Structure formats: C-alpha cells, structure tokens
C-alpha cells in the first residue's frame, strides 16, 4: 500500500475538507508515493515518538495533534524544526487527523463516550455547509449536452451520485437586438423557444467559477440562469450529548470520570450538584459553553479550560470537568483498532504485499507531571 492509498482510506473515515480552517490535516511531511512499511498511531509527534517509530521499523505516523499550524519562514533548530528534520532524515511520513476526526462518528468525543461506557447519537453542534443552487434555462435540444458538461465540472454530484438534476419544462421568450448574434432566432424578431429549467446543487465551487462555467457551456450568447447561496445542516459536528436516565450527583460523576480516564485529579467547575445531561468535547470545549446551555446540557466534559472561561461557565450555571488535553491519549488504542477494521472492511490492503503492522505509540507525551 502506498501513502496516497492510505490517505484515501483516512479521508473516507474523516474527510480532510471538514477540518477547521485554522487546522492542518492530511499529509504534513512525506511523499504520497512512498510504500507504507508500518503505521504508528500517536497523540503528539515528539522526537521520542520518532525514535520509537524508527526502532519499530515503521515509516508512517498518524497523529491526532498536527505540527506546522502557522506558516513557517525557515527551518532552523527550534523544537518544531528538529521534529521536521528528523522525520525527513528517517524518511517518515507524517499524517494528521485533528478537527476532521473530532467531528465524525468514530471521533474523539465518541471515544470519550466509550471510555465512560455510555453511548450517544446526538451531536452537540452540527456543522452547516454552504452550497449554491443553480437554475439554468436551456433549449430542449441542448439539455443533454449541457447536463453532460455540467457533470464534467462536478456540478450535479451529491455523495455517491452524479448527474443529479431536476428538470421543468417551460417556454422562453426573447427578441434579439440588431447587435446580437443569437443562437436561435433573428435580430428584431420576437422568438419563443421550448426550454427546460435545470436545477441542481453545486458544492465546493466558487460563485465566479460557476458563472464562468455556465457561460462556457451554454449555447446562448446571453445564458439565463439563477444562482442562490444556501446552506444545509450536516449529520456531523463538534461534541456529543448523553442524558442519564436518573441523573447523578457531581461528586459521583467526577469519580466515574477519574476512574474511566485514570486521572489522579480533575479541575471541576461545580455550578450545581446535578448531572443529568452531559456533553463531551475532545480538546478544548470552551467556545461551546453557550451551545451547551442552549441544548439543555448541565455538565461539559472537555479539556484546557482557562481561568476566566471557568468563571464564565460558573456564571451561566454550567458544570465543567477539565480532564486536560493529554487525556485524549486513549485515542491511540481506539483509532488503531478502528483503522484495522476499516482497512479490512473496505478491502484496502494490497494482498500482494506483506501485512501492514499498526501499533499505538507507548511514549507518554504529556509535558505535565503531578507532584
């Protein structure tokens, strides 16, 4: 298996395009044409993790936390530069799955639920996706040609389907001026044409590009079309919700979380003693405090809560359990197993090659110690 094939599998699991705009996911360091010689799954990429990968004879890292968030002007001898140089020196390919994985069904929030031995299918904050609705008026004899050309640009594709068009028969009318060069009709004469209105959704193509495509493929000198910007709610997003049938006290719930995540302590904002409806967000969930309250959530389990953020949570009556960022290390075992299952189920192994070993990193990359 080559890296580009592995990237296809990972994109099937958590499409890279769904990552936040500030994020850095996909192949960060490496060559997409390299053969995969073993995969190590890790939370963070450190020099020690790279040593571990080299010792195992692997050449591919899948990390939850990326490197190279900001645009670099140079590679020198700072810590991030040392990581990059060491990856290149040992010909190791680095792939990151971050906020794109957070948003999907087997993402970190769902892994947290499994760790707590509870389940949920309700997303806390669903993603919305912008798209354009295109309505284009075409003479009867040109309909199939226009549909085919639209499809060649990816217009009319929805998920696993293409050429998704709705058509409505009608009658168009126009009078060309003396300066016109009409495809149908003559200058100065009122012309009536049997036309079809083609409607379709357009994803991931800028407005200016769509307009240029319509002018290019349409038989008329002055094509008639409408373009509406709309959005739709997706079935994925940040965080998930669980509601306890009988509720719990805050101290009881904290003890459950400490045991589940093997934590010696937890920073808690105890705004109330009642834990009934909880939300789980991998990473830092502070931007979603208000979303939690709007969804009737009384308790949020997340990480990296700052002092003033904690004060705000208390003001709005939200319990918050800060389990810190490294608590996401359980991601390694869950994702290793899930990736093995997906590769097998999707028949993505190249049977002519040897079996690709997948291991979770055993390196503790948590910079904090409890003294």
PDB file of C-alpha atoms in Angstrom, residues 3 29 34-40 53-54 56-61 90-94:
ATOM      1  CA  UNK A   3       0.668   6.556   1.273  1.00  0.00           C
ATOM      2  CA  UNK A  29       5.602  15.666   5.926  1.00  0.00           C
ATOM      3  CA  UNK A  34       6.056   6.007  -0.603  1.00  0.00           C
ATOM      4  CA  UNK A  35       5.148   2.463   0.392  1.00  0.00           C
ATOM      5  CA  UNK A  36       3.673   2.099   3.883  1.00  0.00           C
ATOM      6  CA  UNK A  37       6.073  -0.005   5.941  1.00  0.00           C
ATOM      7  CA  UNK A  38       4.247   0.140   9.251  1.00  0.00           C
ATOM      8  CA  UNK A  39       1.992   2.674  10.988  1.00  0.00           C
ATOM      9  CA  UNK A  40       2.374   4.170  14.453  1.00  0.00           C
ATOM     10  CA  UNK A  53       8.889   4.643  15.097  1.00  0.00           C
ATOM     11  CA  UNK A  54      12.403   4.131  13.740  1.00  0.00           C
ATOM     12  CA  UNK A  56       9.852  -0.426  15.211  1.00  0.00           C
ATOM     13  CA  UNK A  57      10.851  -0.246  11.555  1.00  0.00           C
ATOM     14  CA  UNK A  58       7.795   1.834  10.684  1.00  0.00           C
ATOM     15  CA  UNK A  59       7.783   4.748   8.262  1.00  0.00           C
ATOM     16  CA  UNK A  60       4.321   6.268   8.816  1.00  0.00           C
ATOM     17  CA  UNK A  61       2.898   8.247  11.738  1.00  0.00           C
ATOM     18  CA  UNK A  90      14.441   8.869   8.591  1.00  0.00           C
ATOM     19  CA  UNK A  91      12.033   9.072   5.635  1.00  0.00           C
ATOM     20  CA  UNK A  92       8.968   9.035   7.888  1.00  0.00           C
ATOM     21  CA  UNK A  93       5.608  10.187   6.561  1.00  0.00           C
ATOM     22  CA  UNK A  94       3.506  12.239   8.981  1.00  0.00           C
TER      23      UNK A  94
END
